[in-house]
GROMACS .gro file of C-alpha atoms in nm:
model
  340
    1MET     CA    1   0.002   0.011   0.000
    2ASN     CA    2   0.128   0.358  -0.093
    3THR     CA    3   0.098   0.536   0.241
    4PRO     CA    4   0.248   0.883   0.293
    5THR     CA    5   0.468   0.976   0.603
    6GLY     CA    6   0.228   1.087   0.873
    7ILE     CA    7  -0.033   0.815   0.806
    8ARG     CA    8   0.052   0.476   0.991
    9LEU     CA    9  -0.095   0.184   1.138
   10SER     CA   10  -0.138   0.236   1.512
   11PRO     CA   11  -0.322   0.036   1.799
   12VAL     CA   12  -0.629   0.183   1.937
   13PRO     CA   13  -0.746   0.136   2.305
   14ASP     CA   14  -0.901  -0.215   2.383
   15GLN     CA   15  -0.806  -0.338   2.020
   16ARG     CA   16  -0.858  -0.699   2.000
   17HIS     CA   17  -0.634  -0.963   1.849
   18GLU     CA   18  -0.813  -1.276   1.723
   19SER     CA   19  -0.680  -1.540   1.464
   20ASP     CA   20  -0.363  -1.347   1.412
   21SER     CA   21  -0.573  -1.031   1.313
   22ASP     CA   22  -0.610  -0.706   1.477
   23PHE     CA   23  -0.969  -0.604   1.526
   24PRO     CA   24  -1.027  -0.343   1.423
   25LEU     CA   25  -0.720  -0.257   1.203
   26ALA     CA   26  -0.649   0.109   1.271
   27TYR     CA   27  -0.485   0.394   1.072
   28LEU     CA   28  -0.355   0.710   1.247
   29CYS     CA   29  -0.284   1.039   1.087
   30ASP     CA   30  -0.056   1.236   1.310
   31ASP     CA   31   0.070   1.489   1.052
   32SER     CA   32  -0.127   1.818   1.059
   33ALA     CA   33   0.015   1.903   0.703
   34ILE     CA   34  -0.188   1.623   0.547
   35ASP     CA   35  -0.523   1.794   0.409
   36LEU     CA   36  -0.846   1.647   0.305
   37ASP     CA   37  -0.751   1.645  -0.066
   38GLN     CA   38  -0.428   1.429   0.019
   39THR     CA   39  -0.642   1.210   0.236
   40CYS     CA   40  -0.892   1.152  -0.037
   41ASN     CA   41  -0.613   1.094  -0.288
   42TRP     CA   42  -0.474   0.845  -0.047
   43VAL     CA   43  -0.799   0.662   0.007
   44GLY     CA   44  -0.873   0.648  -0.365
   45GLU     CA   45  -0.524   0.508  -0.471
   46ASN     CA   46  -0.561   0.241  -0.207
   47ARG     CA   47  -0.919   0.162  -0.238
   48ASP     CA   48  -0.903  -0.200  -0.326
   49GLN     CA   49  -0.658  -0.261  -0.049
   50LEU     CA   50  -0.855  -0.083   0.222
   51LEU     CA   51  -1.188  -0.259   0.133
   52ALA     CA   52  -0.995  -0.606   0.132
   53LEU     CA   53  -0.862  -0.501   0.475
   54ALA     CA   54  -1.212  -0.437   0.606
   55THR     CA   55  -1.309  -0.792   0.491
   56GLU     CA   56  -0.995  -0.946   0.622
   57HIS     CA   57  -1.022  -0.777   0.978
   58GLY     CA   58  -1.390  -0.709   0.992
   59ALA     CA   59  -1.333  -0.329   1.040
   60VAL     CA   60  -1.085  -0.050   0.960
   61ALA     CA   61  -1.080   0.258   1.189
   62PHE     CA   62  -0.936   0.602   1.073
   63ARG     CA   63  -0.830   0.847   1.358
   64GLY     CA   64  -0.688   1.198   1.340
   65PHE     CA   65  -0.766   1.258   0.972
   66PRO     CA   66  -0.871   1.598   0.839
   67THR     CA   67  -1.243   1.498   0.837
   68PRO     CA   68  -1.409   1.692   1.122
   69ASN     CA   69  -1.735   1.743   0.950
   70VAL     CA   70  -2.004   1.558   0.732
   71GLU     CA   71  -1.861   1.709   0.404
   72GLY     CA   72  -1.515   1.556   0.482
   73PHE     CA   73  -1.685   1.228   0.561
   74ASP     CA   74  -1.871   1.239   0.234
   75ARG     CA   75  -1.559   1.312   0.030
   76PHE     CA   76  -1.384   1.026   0.213
   77ILE     CA   77  -1.662   0.796   0.111
   78THR     CA   78  -1.663   0.909  -0.241
   79SER     CA   79  -1.304   0.836  -0.262
   80LEU     CA   80  -1.369   0.474  -0.200
   81MET     CA   81  -1.569   0.446  -0.518
   82ILE     CA   82  -1.832   0.238  -0.380
   83GLU     CA   83  -2.193   0.221  -0.489
   84ASN     CA   84  -2.429   0.434  -0.261
   85PHE     CA   85  -2.714   0.237  -0.101
   86PRO     CA   86  -2.943   0.533  -0.001
   87TYR     CA   87  -3.143   0.504   0.339
   88GLU     CA   88  -3.464   0.561   0.151
   89LYS     CA   89  -3.420   0.256  -0.054
   90SER     CA   90  -3.339   0.026   0.251
   91LEU     CA   91  -3.571  -0.160   0.454
   92SER     CA   92  -3.404  -0.057   0.768
   93ASN     CA   93  -3.652  -0.019   1.061
   94ALA     CA   94  -3.458   0.264   1.228
   95VAL     CA   95  -3.570   0.637   1.207
   96ARG     CA   96  -3.276   0.825   1.041
   97ILE     CA   97  -3.220   1.170   0.906
   98ASN     CA   98  -3.043   1.235   0.590
   99ARG     CA   99  -2.744   1.481   0.591
  100THR     CA  100  -2.619   1.436   0.230
  101PRO     CA  101  -2.745   1.190  -0.044
  102ARG     CA  102  -2.523   0.926   0.107
  103VAL     CA  103  -2.489   1.024   0.478
  104PHE     CA  104  -2.757   0.994   0.750
  105SER     CA  105  -2.785   0.985   1.123
  106ALA     CA  106  -2.703   0.625   1.249
  107ASN     CA  107  -3.019   0.599   1.459
  108GLU     CA  108  -3.257   0.870   1.616
  109ALA     CA  109  -3.354   0.649   1.914
  110PRO     CA  110  -3.322   0.820   2.271
  111PRO     CA  111  -2.983   0.807   2.441
  112ASP     CA  112  -3.105   0.554   2.700
  113VAL     CA  113  -3.204   0.312   2.425
  114ARG     CA  114  -2.935   0.049   2.385
  115ILE     CA  115  -2.911  -0.107   2.034
  116PHE     CA  116  -2.802  -0.460   2.051
  117PHE     CA  117  -2.560  -0.653   1.816
  118HIS     CA  118  -2.681  -0.710   1.457
  119HIS     CA  119  -2.572  -0.720   1.088
  120GLU     CA  120  -2.713  -0.415   0.917
  121MET     CA  121  -3.034  -0.526   0.738
  122ALA     CA  122  -2.971  -0.893   0.780
  123GLN     CA  123  -3.348  -0.930   0.862
  124THR     CA  124  -3.440  -0.813   0.519
  125PRO     CA  125  -3.376  -0.947   0.175
  126ILE     CA  126  -3.149  -0.660   0.089
  127TYR     CA  127  -2.859  -0.559   0.285
  128PRO     CA  128  -2.527  -0.347   0.247
  129LYS     CA  129  -2.191  -0.497   0.197
  130TYR     CA  130  -2.020  -0.202   0.356
  131ILE     CA  131  -2.113   0.040   0.627
  132LEU     CA  132  -1.909   0.357   0.727
  133PHE     CA  133  -1.952   0.529   1.052
  134PHE     CA  134  -1.851   0.893   1.131
  135CYS     CA  135  -1.832   1.080   1.462
  136GLU     CA  136  -1.952   1.439   1.447
  137VAL     CA  137  -1.997   1.496   1.791
  138ALA     CA  138  -1.850   1.279   2.062
  139PRO     CA  139  -2.082   1.168   2.352
  140GLU     CA  140  -1.982   1.303   2.702
  141ILE     CA  141  -2.043   0.956   2.859
  142GLY     CA  142  -2.095   0.621   2.691
  143GLY     CA  143  -2.225   0.599   2.350
  144GLU     CA  144  -1.971   0.365   2.231
  145THR     CA  145  -2.002   0.159   1.906
  146PRO     CA  146  -1.936  -0.212   1.990
  147LEU     CA  147  -1.815  -0.428   1.710
  148CYS     CA  148  -1.792  -0.806   1.710
  149ARG     CA  149  -1.633  -1.043   1.458
  150SER     CA  150  -1.934  -1.273   1.370
  151ASP     CA  151  -1.701  -1.548   1.204
  152ILE     CA  152  -1.539  -1.600   1.541
  153LEU     CA  153  -1.861  -1.585   1.713
  154TYR     CA  154  -2.011  -1.830   1.497
  155SER     CA  155  -1.708  -2.072   1.533
  156ARG     CA  156  -1.746  -2.059   1.900
  157LEU     CA  157  -2.111  -2.091   1.904
  158ALA     CA  158  -2.085  -2.399   1.697
  159GLU     CA  159  -1.838  -2.555   1.948
  160ARG     CA  160  -2.063  -2.475   2.241
  161CYS     CA  161  -2.407  -2.529   2.092
  162PRO     CA  162  -2.367  -2.752   1.772
  163GLU     CA  163  -2.738  -2.840   1.747
  164PHE     CA  164  -2.844  -2.478   1.766
  165ALA     CA  165  -2.580  -2.375   1.511
  166ALA     CA  166  -2.673  -2.647   1.271
  167LYS     CA  167  -3.055  -2.550   1.308
  168CYS     CA  168  -2.964  -2.189   1.229
  169GLU     CA  169  -2.773  -2.287   0.921
  170GLN     CA  170  -3.021  -2.540   0.793
  171ALA     CA  171  -3.356  -2.372   0.880
  172GLY     CA  172  -3.258  -2.000   0.864
  173LEU     CA  173  -3.476  -1.737   1.059
  174GLN     CA  174  -3.790  -1.535   1.010
  175TYR     CA  175  -3.858  -1.179   1.160
  176THR     CA  176  -4.180  -1.014   1.252
  177ASN     CA  177  -4.183  -0.647   1.306
  178VAL     CA  178  -4.485  -0.399   1.374
  179MET     CA  179  -4.431  -0.079   1.185
  180PRO     CA  180  -4.621   0.243   1.288
  181GLY     CA  181  -4.821   0.451   1.080
  182SER     CA  182  -4.599   0.736   1.135
  183ASN     CA  183  -4.219   0.763   1.245
  184ASP     CA  184  -4.188   0.695   1.615
  185PRO     CA  185  -3.835   0.863   1.713
  186ASN     CA  186  -3.871   0.713   2.062
  187SER     CA  187  -3.807   0.377   1.932
  188GLY     CA  188  -3.493   0.224   1.780
  189MET     CA  189  -3.729   0.058   1.539
  190GLY     CA  190  -3.975   0.321   1.486
  191ARG     CA  191  -3.959   0.387   1.099
  192SER     CA  192  -4.301   0.394   0.946
  193TRP     CA  193  -4.432   0.160   0.711
  194GLN     CA  194  -4.459   0.416   0.445
  195SER     CA  195  -4.090   0.525   0.478
  196THR     CA  196  -3.962   0.166   0.519
  197LEU     CA  197  -4.135   0.040   0.214
  198GLY     CA  198  -4.122   0.357   0.000
  199VAL     CA  199  -4.485   0.385  -0.044
  200ASP     CA  200  -4.773   0.617   0.031
  201SER     CA  201  -5.068   0.378   0.034
  202LYS     CA  202  -5.179   0.064   0.175
  203GLU     CA  203  -5.210  -0.091  -0.169
  204GLY     CA  204  -4.862   0.013  -0.240
  205ALA     CA  205  -4.742  -0.148   0.086
  206GLU     CA  206  -4.924  -0.466  -0.001
  207ALA     CA  207  -4.766  -0.487  -0.342
  208ARG     CA  208  -4.406  -0.417  -0.212
  209LEU     CA  209  -4.430  -0.681   0.059
  210GLU     CA  210  -4.572  -0.937  -0.166
  211SER     CA  211  -4.293  -0.882  -0.402
  212LEU     CA  212  -4.046  -0.949  -0.133
  213GLY     CA  213  -4.224  -1.246  -0.012
  214TYR     CA  214  -4.354  -1.112   0.318
  215THR     CA  215  -4.678  -1.202   0.492
  216TYR     CA  216  -4.858  -0.914   0.651
  217GLN     CA  217  -5.154  -0.803   0.856
  218TRP     CA  218  -5.303  -0.450   0.907
  219LEU     CA  219  -5.387  -0.372   1.269
  220GLU     CA  220  -5.674  -0.152   1.391
  221ASN     CA  221  -5.416   0.139   1.497
  222GLY     CA  222  -5.283   0.194   1.148
  223CYS     CA  223  -4.967  -0.010   1.216
  224LEU     CA  224  -4.844  -0.284   0.963
  225LYS     CA  225  -4.735  -0.625   1.107
  226ALA     CA  226  -4.518  -0.795   0.865
  227THR     CA  227  -4.314  -1.117   0.865
  228THR     CA  228  -4.034  -1.191   0.637
  229PRO     CA  229  -3.983  -1.495   0.422
  230PRO     CA  230  -3.741  -1.739   0.574
  231LEU     CA  231  -3.381  -1.573   0.552
  232PRO     CA  232  -3.019  -1.711   0.616
  233ALA     CA  233  -2.887  -1.708   0.968
  234VAL     CA  234  -2.541  -1.816   0.851
  235MET     CA  235  -2.340  -1.686   0.564
  236GLU     CA  236  -2.036  -1.836   0.395
  237THR     CA  237  -1.836  -1.519   0.311
  238THR     CA  238  -1.526  -1.709   0.185
  239PRO     CA  239  -1.480  -2.086   0.146
  240GLY     CA  240  -1.465  -2.236   0.485
  241GLN     CA  241  -1.531  -1.905   0.672
  242LYS     CA  242  -1.893  -1.888   0.801
  243THR     CA  243  -2.040  -1.578   0.999
  244PHE     CA  244  -2.338  -1.550   1.214
  245PHE     CA  245  -2.509  -1.319   0.960
  246ASN     CA  246  -2.853  -1.222   1.108
  247GLN     CA  247  -3.015  -1.001   1.348
  248LEU     CA  248  -3.106  -1.263   1.609
  249ILE     CA  249  -2.941  -1.093   1.910
  250ALA     CA  250  -3.099  -0.746   1.833
  251ALA     CA  251  -3.451  -0.900   1.772
  252TYR     CA  252  -3.437  -1.121   2.068
  253CYS     CA  253  -3.311  -0.853   2.308
  254GLY     CA  254  -3.402  -0.524   2.158
  255TRP     CA  255  -3.712  -0.542   1.937
  256LYS     CA  256  -3.923  -0.398   2.220
  257ASP     CA  257  -4.143  -0.092   2.206
  258GLU     CA  258  -4.533  -0.011   2.252
  259ARG     CA  259  -4.592  -0.225   1.937
  260ASN     CA  260  -4.334  -0.497   1.943
  261ASP     CA  261  -4.274  -0.786   2.171
  262PRO     CA  262  -3.905  -0.959   2.154
  263SER     CA  263  -4.058  -1.296   2.214
  264GLU     CA  264  -4.263  -1.282   1.894
  265ALA     CA  265  -4.008  -1.105   1.684
  266ILE     CA  266  -3.791  -1.406   1.570
  267ARG     CA  267  -3.839  -1.785   1.477
  268HIS     CA  268  -3.655  -2.037   1.286
  269GLY     CA  269  -3.735  -2.042   0.910
  270ASP     CA  270  -3.966  -2.355   0.971
  271GLY     CA  271  -4.163  -2.167   1.234
  272SER     CA  272  -4.012  -2.334   1.544
  273ARG     CA  273  -3.891  -2.137   1.835
  274LEU     CA  274  -3.535  -2.068   1.925
  275ASP     CA  275  -3.347  -2.251   2.196
  276ALA     CA  276  -3.338  -1.979   2.468
  277ASP     CA  277  -3.040  -2.125   2.645
  278ALA     CA  278  -2.834  -2.122   2.310
  279VAL     CA  279  -2.952  -1.778   2.217
  280ARG     CA  280  -2.818  -1.673   2.562
  281VAL     CA  281  -2.475  -1.831   2.481
  282ALA     CA  282  -2.475  -1.640   2.149
  283ILE     CA  283  -2.549  -1.309   2.330
  284ASP     CA  284  -2.278  -1.367   2.594
  285LEU     CA  285  -2.019  -1.460   2.325
  286SER     CA  286  -2.082  -1.137   2.137
  287GLU     CA  287  -2.009  -0.944   2.451
  288GLU     CA  288  -1.702  -1.145   2.525
  289LEU     CA  289  -1.571  -1.087   2.174
  290ALA     CA  290  -1.690  -0.707   2.160
  291TYR     CA  291  -1.454  -0.428   2.099
  292ASP     CA  292  -1.606  -0.095   2.200
  293HIS     CA  293  -1.508   0.200   1.975
  294ARG     CA  294  -1.481   0.509   2.184
  295TRP     CA  295  -1.549   0.781   1.965
  296GLN     CA  296  -1.339   1.105   1.894
  297VAL     CA  297  -1.459   1.381   1.658
  298GLY     CA  298  -1.359   1.296   1.305
  299ASP     CA  299  -1.320   0.927   1.352
  300ILE     CA  300  -1.428   0.709   1.072
  301VAL     CA  301  -1.494   0.324   1.087
  302LEU     CA  302  -1.532   0.121   0.767
  303LEU     CA  303  -1.706  -0.221   0.829
  304ASP     CA  304  -1.752  -0.511   0.608
  305ASN     CA  305  -2.111  -0.581   0.716
  306THR     CA  306  -2.091  -0.954   0.643
  307VAL     CA  307  -1.807  -1.002   0.878
  308ALA     CA  308  -1.861  -0.764   1.161
  309MET     CA  309  -2.163  -0.696   1.372
  310HIS     CA  310  -2.237  -0.364   1.537
  311ALA     CA  311  -2.434  -0.213   1.817
  312ARG     CA  312  -2.481   0.104   2.032
  313ARG     CA  313  -2.420   0.167   2.402
  314SER     CA  314  -2.642   0.402   2.585
  315PHE     CA  315  -2.503   0.752   2.653
  316GLU     CA  316  -2.544   1.087   2.816
  317GLY     CA  317  -2.510   1.427   2.649
  318THR     CA  318  -2.503   1.483   2.276
  319ARG     CA  319  -2.388   1.224   2.045
  320LYS     CA  320  -2.389   1.256   1.667
  321VAL     CA  321  -2.273   0.953   1.475
  322LEU     CA  322  -2.349   0.942   1.113
  323ALA     CA  323  -2.356   0.634   0.872
  324SER     CA  324  -2.335   0.548   0.509
  325LEU     CA  325  -2.426   0.224   0.337
  326ALA     CA  326  -2.271   0.085   0.022
  327GLU     CA  327  -2.314  -0.191  -0.228
  328MET     CA  328  -2.651  -0.335  -0.197
  329ARG     CA  329  -2.675  -0.719  -0.197
  330THR     CA  330  -2.966  -0.974  -0.194
  331GLN     CA  331  -3.034  -1.279   0.005
  332SER     CA  332  -3.279  -1.559   0.001
  333PHE     CA  333  -3.326  -1.890   0.162
  334ALA     CA  334  -3.503  -2.223   0.095
  335VAL     CA  335  -3.564  -2.399   0.421
  336GLN     CA  336  -3.534  -2.767   0.288
  337GLY     CA  337  -3.257  -2.688   0.038
  338GLY     CA  338  -3.032  -2.455   0.252
  339PRO     CA  339  -2.935  -2.101   0.144
  340ARG     CA  340  -2.897  -2.010  -0.226
   0.00000   0.00000   0.00000
């Protein structure tokens, strides 16, 4: 990699070392003479290597670079030359606010709401290959973004709960979510059905859900209850490397608001209930393997969404962490024949 003096690999606090790999890999810019143009040139020249490192390590962090504002973050992303996956085209259930065509708030849920580990949009038929996070305002207390290598988690889960791991791989998962009739900013999953589905009528919502293979039910309060088709719970990212690619932990622990009950949010793809003890093992493993990124203004973190899960700790004060999605992928699953 062509790296100028002043940009170097550097450890970050609490960096993990798993399977001879740093997690996250971290670059530090400690030369104030390096400006945004030089940074973007470096990113663009090394685009393929940086994306490959995100896949190899799960995440790459950038600290000390001249990217203190959203415009700098947007230029950094553009330099990576990755296809934008706009928020409005996603099926994310989080309320977010766009700042640029490819940058939006990570989640508008209140500070006391904890967001549990998940792969972004693994609970839908479409998901992003890459996620980038950016710190505009660092929180006073808390607000870390935990990251977890999902391939390592799955390997350990398969050792401790082999039957459950096999059932996840063979049967997949289904998710049920009740979407409100208008955005609910007090919930971590409060995006309205109109915004989620990109429609303005019930007829449009039904057509979109049917095209995606969902089942659905209209509720008396104007909410829409939707259940996904069976989706993969395990992904083979490279030959022999499997990741726990799903939203099991987030749905089981955190899909709770005035409309949603976590006990009804998730099933295996064949309709059977999950083994609660095994799910608890997966939750505990995610915390054991977690790296908590403590934000500093200007920090950027690049994730391969198929390798690393992310979450959000509760916080006090003001916290503004922005996000961008890239390279839309699709997934489907046949319960009898396995993932395809």
